[in-house]
Amino acid sequence: MDYYLECVENGCRFPSSYNKQICGNCGSILEVIYKGKAKVPASHEFWDYEALLPKGKYKHYSLGGTKLVQSAECNNLFLKLELYNPTRSFKDRGSVVEIAKALEYGYDEISVASTGNMAYSLAYYAKIAGFKATVFIGKAANPDKIRNILMTHDATLHMVTGDFSKAQAMAAKYAEKSSAFLAGDYCYRKEGQKTVAYEIATQLNGLTHIIVPVGNATLISGMVKALKEMKMNGVKIIAVQAEKCSPLVKAFRSKKMMKYERPGTKADAIAVGLPTFGDQALKAINDTGGTAITVTESEMEKEQSYLYKSQGILAELAGVASIAAFKKLKFKQNDRVAAIISGGNI
Ligand SMILES: [Zn+2]
């Protein structure tokens, strides 16, 4: 769809031909604002939603359209199996939008910071599309994910002393210096990731709540955007973070500004000390009447083990944070709750 970009801090506007994801005037993140309205199709196939994505040079890779299955344990809990995307996380949805835009703008290199899954996903699609991928990852990242990126997709990897926030700053600096497309948790990725909510809406009649693991908060912000586009005003959004890295939950509870927190969780996919889309996500949670909750390391470990034993689904710790959160909250018998199983790279 035709669109323009607007920065969230000061409302600076750019046409869709602006080839960056950060405001050139004030450095703020941008938001995609559509010029028209498209009808949301009743489908759970990713490419059926192309008309609701920013216009770009899309290649129709196979992704999305993931299953929503009932939990073996709770009748009113449904699991959205995002770990069955091609690189085993929801990140693939955002990656194909970023690749389509980078192709349109004529880049030949992509720069990205990641805790693991995003770089794995982008490196995969970059390779297919013929881009060079340069990746920045904190030294504490999961070694299995680093191996995936290196061995499978020929990406150039920079190990950063520090966490995701530091890596993100370095990826942005590199993109500026090397004329690479800065990809990652920015506006185009958010548009791709909103398709998770479109799919759930067609898969679950009577949907009342969606539980979303939060790292950089791009997924949760995208999902709320999708709910608004579908005019599904009654669905509550619940954010879940690891207790050992919960800047968003603390800000939600205290009603104060979000503060950086050094990540101490083993759930590496949500180990983000200061979420890029944190402020947007907080507003979104409040707008839907939702809540934000933490889960412990052992609660995630227990759910990971149980999900594998009961349903044969092998998810990473961040991927089952949503199930652990479900069990700590009180739902009514007729609530219909979707939990995002965000990834399975272990
Ligand atoms: Zn601006």
Tab-separated table of C-alpha atoms and ligand atoms in Angstrom:
chain	number	residue	atom	x	y	z
A	1	MET	CA	0.000	0.000	0.000
A	2	ASP	CA	1.113	3.557	-0.620
A	3	TYR	CA	2.421	5.282	2.503
A	4	TYR	CA	4.623	7.977	4.004
A	5	LEU	CA	6.936	7.887	7.012
A	6	GLU	CA	6.557	9.989	10.132
A	7	CYS	CA	8.950	10.169	13.068
A	8	VAL	CA	7.407	9.369	16.438
A	9	GLU	CA	9.246	12.081	18.417
A	10	ASN	CA	8.599	15.229	16.369
A	11	GLY	CA	6.304	14.257	13.501
A	12	CYS	CA	8.950	14.893	10.787
A	13	ARG	CA	7.556	13.485	7.528
A	14	PHE	CA	9.275	11.680	4.673
A	15	PRO	CA	7.956	10.183	1.425
A	16	SER	CA	8.160	6.418	0.894
A	17	SER	CA	11.215	7.037	-1.330
A	18	TYR	CA	13.190	8.017	1.835
A	19	ASN	CA	15.595	5.080	2.014
A	20	LYS	CA	16.191	4.862	5.778
A	21	GLN	CA	14.344	3.671	8.880
A	22	ILE	CA	15.499	6.455	11.229
A	23	CYS	CA	14.518	10.156	11.082
A	24	GLY	CA	17.235	12.175	9.333
A	25	ASN	CA	16.309	15.301	11.343
A	26	CYS	CA	16.095	14.097	14.926
A	27	GLY	CA	17.241	10.438	14.972
A	28	SER	CA	13.884	9.132	16.197
A	29	ILE	CA	12.280	5.916	14.945
A	30	LEU	CA	9.783	6.222	12.094
A	31	GLU	CA	6.258	4.940	11.669
A	32	VAL	CA	4.638	3.785	8.407
A	33	ILE	CA	1.419	5.766	7.811
A	34	TYR	CA	-0.774	4.400	5.016
A	35	LYS	CA	-2.489	6.766	2.613
A	36	GLY	CA	-5.443	4.497	1.952
A	37	LYS	CA	-7.310	1.639	3.568
A	38	ALA	CA	-7.258	-1.978	2.457
A	39	LYS	CA	-9.700	-4.662	3.473
A	40	VAL	CA	-8.200	-7.297	5.770
A	41	PRO	CA	-8.803	-10.660	4.081
A	42	ALA	CA	-10.134	-13.593	6.110
A	43	SER	CA	-7.079	-15.735	5.601
A	44	HIS	CA	-4.152	-17.112	7.482
A	45	GLU	CA	-1.700	-17.110	4.590
A	46	PHE	CA	1.072	-14.512	4.822
A	47	TRP	CA	0.994	-13.281	1.208
A	48	ASP	CA	-2.753	-12.692	1.268
A	49	TYR	CA	-1.846	-9.670	3.406
A	50	GLU	CA	0.571	-8.107	0.908
A	51	ALA	CA	-1.908	-5.284	0.137
A	52	LEU	CA	-1.696	-4.280	3.837
A	53	LEU	CA	2.105	-4.005	3.791
A	54	PRO	CA	4.256	-1.068	2.597
A	55	LYS	CA	4.696	-1.199	-1.172
A	56	GLY	CA	8.062	-2.751	-2.111
A	57	LYS	CA	9.849	-5.322	-4.284
A	58	TYR	CA	8.413	-8.417	-2.629
A	59	LYS	CA	9.575	-11.933	-3.415
A	60	HIS	CA	7.079	-14.566	-2.391
A	61	TYR	CA	9.142	-16.778	-0.116
A	62	SER	CA	7.249	-19.399	1.833
A	63	LEU	CA	6.653	-18.194	5.396
A	64	GLY	CA	3.981	-17.307	7.925
A	65	GLY	CA	0.650	-19.095	7.844
A	66	THR	CA	1.698	-20.789	11.080
A	67	LYS	CA	-0.662	-23.039	12.989
A	68	LEU	CA	-2.686	-22.072	16.035
A	69	VAL	CA	-3.187	-25.156	18.213
A	70	GLN	CA	-5.076	-25.687	21.429
A	71	SER	CA	-2.927	-26.222	24.510
A	72	ALA	CA	-2.973	-29.799	25.800
A	73	GLU	CA	-3.336	-28.435	29.319
A	74	CYS	CA	-5.823	-25.549	29.161
A	75	ASN	CA	-8.978	-25.444	27.035
A	76	ASN	CA	-9.002	-21.676	26.638
A	77	LEU	CA	-5.319	-21.328	25.658
A	78	PHE	CA	-4.220	-21.467	22.006
A	79	LEU	CA	-0.605	-21.548	20.873
A	80	LYS	CA	0.494	-19.576	17.803
A	81	LEU	CA	3.426	-21.626	16.566
A	82	GLU	CA	5.745	-18.957	15.165
A	83	LEU	CA	8.676	-21.302	15.701
A	84	TYR	CA	7.636	-23.107	12.494
A	85	ASN	CA	8.681	-20.233	10.228
A	86	PRO	CA	11.673	-21.000	7.942
A	87	THR	CA	14.327	-19.781	10.418
A	88	ARG	CA	12.288	-20.892	13.437
A	89	SER	CA	11.021	-17.529	14.665
A	90	PHE	CA	8.450	-14.816	13.893
A	91	LYS	CA	11.322	-12.609	12.691
A	92	ASP	CA	10.937	-13.962	9.132
A	93	ARG	CA	7.762	-11.904	8.691
A	94	GLY	CA	9.618	-8.642	9.275
A	95	SER	CA	12.703	-9.731	7.355
A	96	VAL	CA	10.848	-10.159	4.040
A	97	VAL	CA	9.464	-6.611	4.289
A	98	GLU	CA	12.912	-5.168	5.038
A	99	ILE	CA	14.465	-7.130	2.171
A	100	ALA	CA	11.737	-5.892	-0.219
A	101	LYS	CA	12.471	-2.288	0.758
A	102	ALA	CA	16.264	-2.698	0.580
A	103	LEU	CA	15.863	-4.175	-2.934
A	104	GLU	CA	13.652	-1.281	-3.990
A	105	TYR	CA	16.160	1.293	-2.697
A	106	GLY	CA	19.011	-0.407	-4.545
A	107	TYR	CA	21.182	-1.406	-1.571
A	108	ASP	CA	23.594	-4.336	-1.802
A	109	GLU	CA	24.346	-4.701	1.910
A	110	ILE	CA	22.298	-4.960	5.098
A	111	SER	CA	23.485	-4.089	8.607
A	112	VAL	CA	21.648	-5.434	11.648
A	113	ALA	CA	22.007	-5.870	15.419
A	114	SER	CA	20.420	-8.874	17.012
A	115	THR	CA	20.231	-11.141	20.021
A	116	GLY	CA	20.362	-14.012	17.484
A	117	ASN	CA	17.029	-14.792	15.818
A	118	MET	CA	16.707	-11.560	13.845
A	119	ALA	CA	20.199	-11.840	12.398
A	120	TYR	CA	19.655	-15.512	11.568
A	121	SER	CA	16.449	-14.621	9.749
A	122	LEU	CA	17.836	-11.591	7.913
A	123	ALA	CA	21.032	-13.364	6.917
A	124	TYR	CA	18.907	-16.153	5.435
A	125	TYR	CA	16.736	-13.834	3.321
A	126	ALA	CA	19.690	-11.582	2.450
A	127	LYS	CA	21.548	-14.540	1.030
A	128	ILE	CA	18.609	-15.613	-1.140
A	129	ALA	CA	18.152	-12.042	-2.391
A	130	GLY	CA	21.877	-11.609	-3.078
A	131	PHE	CA	22.709	-9.079	-0.345
A	132	LYS	CA	25.774	-8.964	1.841
A	133	ALA	CA	24.704	-9.209	5.510
A	134	THR	CA	26.742	-7.607	8.308
A	135	VAL	CA	25.624	-8.596	11.770
A	136	PHE	CA	26.354	-7.159	15.245
A	137	ILE	CA	25.772	-9.434	18.218
A	138	GLY	CA	26.588	-9.118	21.924
A	139	LYS	CA	29.261	-11.530	23.167
A	140	ALA	CA	26.778	-13.095	25.588
A	141	ALA	CA	24.520	-14.281	22.733
A	142	ASN	CA	23.493	-17.916	22.443
A	143	PRO	CA	26.390	-19.785	20.702
A	144	ASP	CA	23.962	-22.028	18.767
A	145	LYS	CA	22.366	-18.987	17.169
A	146	ILE	CA	25.754	-17.515	16.295
A	147	ARG	CA	26.727	-20.793	14.653
A	148	ASN	CA	23.490	-20.801	12.634
A	149	ILE	CA	24.207	-17.336	11.283
A	150	LEU	CA	27.813	-18.055	10.425
A	151	MET	CA	27.609	-21.543	8.995
A	152	THR	CA	24.337	-21.355	7.161
A	153	HIS	CA	24.264	-17.914	5.684
A	154	ASP	CA	27.769	-16.518	5.142
A	155	ALA	CA	27.076	-13.345	7.119
A	156	THR	CA	29.940	-11.158	8.360
A	157	LEU	CA	29.696	-11.254	12.137
A	158	HIS	CA	30.939	-8.617	14.601
A	159	MET	CA	30.954	-9.692	18.247
A	160	VAL	CA	30.198	-6.703	20.458
A	161	THR	CA	31.371	-6.277	24.052
A	162	GLY	CA	28.054	-5.343	25.575
A	163	ASP	CA	24.405	-6.184	25.124
A	164	PHE	CA	21.821	-5.696	22.377
A	165	SER	CA	21.490	-1.929	22.886
A	166	LYS	CA	25.229	-1.479	22.301
A	167	ALA	CA	25.088	-3.760	19.236
A	168	GLN	CA	22.177	-1.722	17.860
A	169	ALA	CA	24.158	1.518	18.094
A	170	MET	CA	27.115	-0.125	16.326
A	171	ALA	CA	24.930	-1.503	13.517
A	172	ALA	CA	23.506	1.984	12.928
A	173	LYS	CA	26.977	3.538	12.857
A	174	TYR	CA	28.228	0.902	10.428
A	175	ALA	CA	25.223	1.406	8.107
A	176	GLU	CA	25.918	5.137	7.955
A	177	LYS	CA	29.608	4.633	7.219
A	178	SER	CA	29.251	1.816	4.672
A	179	SER	CA	26.033	2.880	2.895
A	180	ALA	CA	24.333	-0.312	4.041
A	181	PHE	CA	20.600	-0.563	4.722
A	182	LEU	CA	20.048	-0.444	8.482
A	183	ALA	CA	17.637	-3.278	9.192
A	184	GLY	CA	16.320	-4.536	12.505
A	185	ASP	CA	13.638	-3.522	14.949
A	186	TYR	CA	12.353	-0.544	12.998
A	187	CYS	CA	9.221	0.482	11.098
A	188	TYR	CA	9.280	-1.999	8.188
A	189	ARG	CA	9.884	-4.991	10.440
A	190	LYS	CA	6.965	-3.907	12.584
A	191	GLU	CA	4.704	-3.952	9.497
A	192	GLY	CA	5.686	-7.528	8.615
A	193	GLN	CA	5.236	-8.723	12.160
A	194	LYS	CA	1.738	-7.317	12.481
A	195	THR	CA	0.585	-10.172	10.219
A	196	VAL	CA	0.742	-12.521	13.234
A	197	ALA	CA	-2.351	-10.744	14.596
A	198	TYR	CA	-4.184	-10.885	11.241
A	199	GLU	CA	-3.666	-14.622	11.160
A	200	ILE	CA	-4.778	-15.211	14.749
A	201	ALA	CA	-7.934	-13.182	14.152
A	202	THR	CA	-8.949	-15.544	11.348
A	203	GLN	CA	-7.905	-18.654	13.271
A	204	LEU	CA	-9.618	-18.064	16.617
A	205	ASN	CA	-13.274	-17.114	16.895
A	206	GLY	CA	-14.043	-15.105	20.014
A	207	LEU	CA	-10.413	-14.051	20.584
A	208	THR	CA	-10.187	-12.056	23.860
A	209	HIS	CA	-6.465	-11.805	24.740
A	210	ILE	CA	-3.065	-12.142	23.063
A	211	ILE	CA	0.031	-12.786	25.195
A	212	VAL	CA	3.247	-11.545	23.576
A	213	PRO	CA	6.862	-12.023	24.732
A	214	VAL	CA	8.641	-8.644	24.675
A	215	GLY	CA	12.285	-7.994	23.772
A	216	ASN	CA	12.499	-4.888	21.597
A	217	ALA	CA	8.664	-4.586	21.584
A	218	THR	CA	8.406	-4.497	17.771
A	219	LEU	CA	6.110	-7.517	17.612
A	220	ILE	CA	3.708	-6.245	20.271
A	221	SER	CA	3.545	-2.763	18.656
A	222	GLY	CA	2.884	-4.333	15.253
A	223	MET	CA	0.158	-6.564	16.645
A	224	VAL	CA	-1.672	-3.621	18.203
A	225	LYS	CA	-1.448	-1.777	14.875
A	226	ALA	CA	-3.023	-4.818	13.183
A	227	LEU	CA	-5.838	-4.979	15.762
A	228	LYS	CA	-6.611	-1.318	15.075
A	229	GLU	CA	-6.586	-1.932	11.310
A	230	MET	CA	-9.047	-4.788	11.842
A	231	LYS	CA	-11.091	-2.651	14.296
A	232	MET	CA	-10.828	-5.404	16.918
A	233	ASN	CA	-11.181	-3.083	19.892
A	234	GLY	CA	-12.078	-5.683	22.493
A	235	VAL	CA	-8.892	-7.763	22.345
A	236	LYS	CA	-6.520	-7.172	25.271
A	237	ILE	CA	-2.776	-7.314	24.752
A	238	ILE	CA	-0.596	-8.791	27.508
A	239	ALA	CA	3.171	-8.237	27.465
A	240	VAL	CA	5.483	-10.744	29.122
A	241	GLN	CA	9.138	-10.249	29.999
A	242	ALA	CA	11.686	-12.274	31.908
A	243	GLU	CA	11.932	-11.170	35.542
A	244	LYS	CA	15.688	-10.778	35.010
A	245	CYS	CA	15.143	-8.295	32.173
A	246	SER	CA	11.882	-6.432	32.545
A	247	PRO	CA	12.270	-2.689	31.826
A	248	LEU	CA	8.840	-2.516	30.170
A	249	VAL	CA	6.994	-4.264	33.005
A	250	LYS	CA	8.664	-2.000	35.588
A	251	ALA	CA	7.639	1.103	33.607
A	252	PHE	CA	4.094	-0.261	33.260
A	253	ARG	CA	3.789	-0.811	37.010
A	254	SER	CA	5.448	2.414	38.151
A	255	LYS	CA	3.928	4.594	35.384
A	256	LYS	CA	7.402	6.128	35.043
A	257	MET	CA	9.812	6.434	32.104
A	258	MET	CA	11.389	3.198	30.933
A	259	LYS	CA	14.940	2.754	32.189
A	260	TYR	CA	17.770	0.643	30.830
A	261	GLU	CA	18.268	-2.638	32.677
A	262	ARG	CA	21.219	-4.972	32.238
A	263	PRO	CA	19.773	-8.259	30.917
A	264	GLY	CA	20.324	-11.220	33.237
A	265	THR	CA	17.965	-13.763	31.687
A	266	LYS	CA	18.827	-16.968	29.810
A	267	ALA	CA	15.842	-16.269	27.518
A	268	ASP	CA	18.192	-14.577	25.049
A	269	ALA	CA	15.525	-13.596	22.493
A	270	ILE	CA	13.951	-11.211	25.015
A	271	ALA	CA	17.192	-10.049	26.662
A	272	VAL	CA	16.866	-6.399	25.611
A	273	GLY	CA	17.783	-3.787	28.220
A	274	LEU	CA	15.881	-0.881	26.652
A	275	PRO	CA	13.220	-1.781	24.045
A	276	THR	CA	13.236	0.434	20.922
A	277	PHE	CA	9.451	0.296	20.659
A	278	GLY	CA	8.975	0.312	24.446
A	279	ASP	CA	7.051	3.597	24.719
A	280	GLN	CA	4.756	2.651	21.836
A	281	ALA	CA	4.184	-0.765	23.379
A	282	LEU	CA	3.289	0.701	26.785
A	283	LYS	CA	0.716	2.978	25.209
A	284	ALA	CA	-0.635	0.077	23.175
A	285	ILE	CA	-1.020	-2.171	26.218
A	286	ASN	CA	-2.851	0.576	28.110
A	287	ASP	CA	-5.061	1.408	25.102
A	288	THR	CA	-6.267	-2.196	24.878
A	289	GLY	CA	-6.829	-2.479	28.649
A	290	GLY	CA	-4.149	-5.153	28.797
A	291	THR	CA	-1.354	-5.717	31.282
A	292	ALA	CA	2.364	-6.510	31.582
A	293	ILE	CA	3.793	-9.354	33.644
A	294	THR	CA	7.120	-11.042	34.392
A	295	VAL	CA	7.978	-14.731	34.503
A	296	THR	CA	10.955	-16.393	36.189
A	297	GLU	CA	13.686	-18.507	34.610
A	298	SER	CA	12.353	-21.656	36.261
A	299	GLU	CA	8.781	-20.950	35.143
A	300	MET	CA	9.985	-20.734	31.530
A	301	GLU	CA	12.140	-23.861	31.886
A	302	LYS	CA	9.184	-25.808	33.275
A	303	GLU	CA	6.917	-24.776	30.379
A	304	GLN	CA	9.620	-25.528	27.820
A	305	SER	CA	9.980	-29.046	29.124
A	306	TYR	CA	6.219	-29.584	29.487
A	307	LEU	CA	5.406	-28.310	25.985
A	308	TYR	CA	7.907	-30.708	24.470
A	309	LYS	CA	6.693	-33.692	26.488
A	310	SER	CA	2.992	-32.980	26.003
A	311	GLN	CA	2.819	-31.728	22.413
A	312	GLY	CA	6.242	-32.418	20.870
A	313	ILE	CA	6.907	-28.704	20.391
A	314	LEU	CA	10.515	-27.670	21.045
A	315	ALA	CA	10.480	-23.939	21.807
A	316	GLU	CA	13.179	-21.656	23.198
A	317	LEU	CA	12.759	-20.077	26.650
A	318	ALA	CA	11.457	-16.750	25.317
A	319	GLY	CA	9.065	-18.764	23.170
A	320	VAL	CA	7.247	-20.234	26.158
A	321	ALA	CA	7.242	-17.085	28.312
A	322	SER	CA	3.695	-16.504	27.064
A	323	ILE	CA	2.492	-19.859	28.429
A	324	ALA	CA	4.130	-19.196	31.798
A	325	ALA	CA	2.404	-15.786	31.861
A	326	PHE	CA	-0.978	-17.377	31.073
A	327	LYS	CA	-0.704	-19.537	34.182
A	328	LYS	CA	0.051	-16.569	36.446
A	329	LEU	CA	-2.982	-14.595	35.308
A	330	LYS	CA	-6.653	-15.245	35.980
A	331	PHE	CA	-8.823	-15.838	32.921
A	332	LYS	CA	-12.518	-16.625	32.680
A	333	GLN	CA	-13.617	-19.992	31.315
A	334	ASN	CA	-15.033	-18.398	28.159
A	335	ASP	CA	-11.939	-16.275	27.454
A	336	ARG	CA	-10.062	-17.297	24.319
A	337	VAL	CA	-6.384	-16.555	24.782
A	338	ALA	CA	-3.704	-16.745	22.082
A	339	ALA	CA	-0.107	-17.117	23.283
A	340	ILE	CA	2.710	-16.352	20.852
A	341	ILE	CA	5.305	-19.132	20.799
A	342	SER	CA	7.849	-16.784	19.289
A	343	GLY	CA	10.802	-18.976	18.468
A	344	GLY	CA	12.459	-22.374	18.615
A	345	ASN	CA	16.172	-21.865	17.975
A	346	ILE	CA	17.781	-24.095	20.599
B	1	ZN	ZN	12.186	13.558	13.436
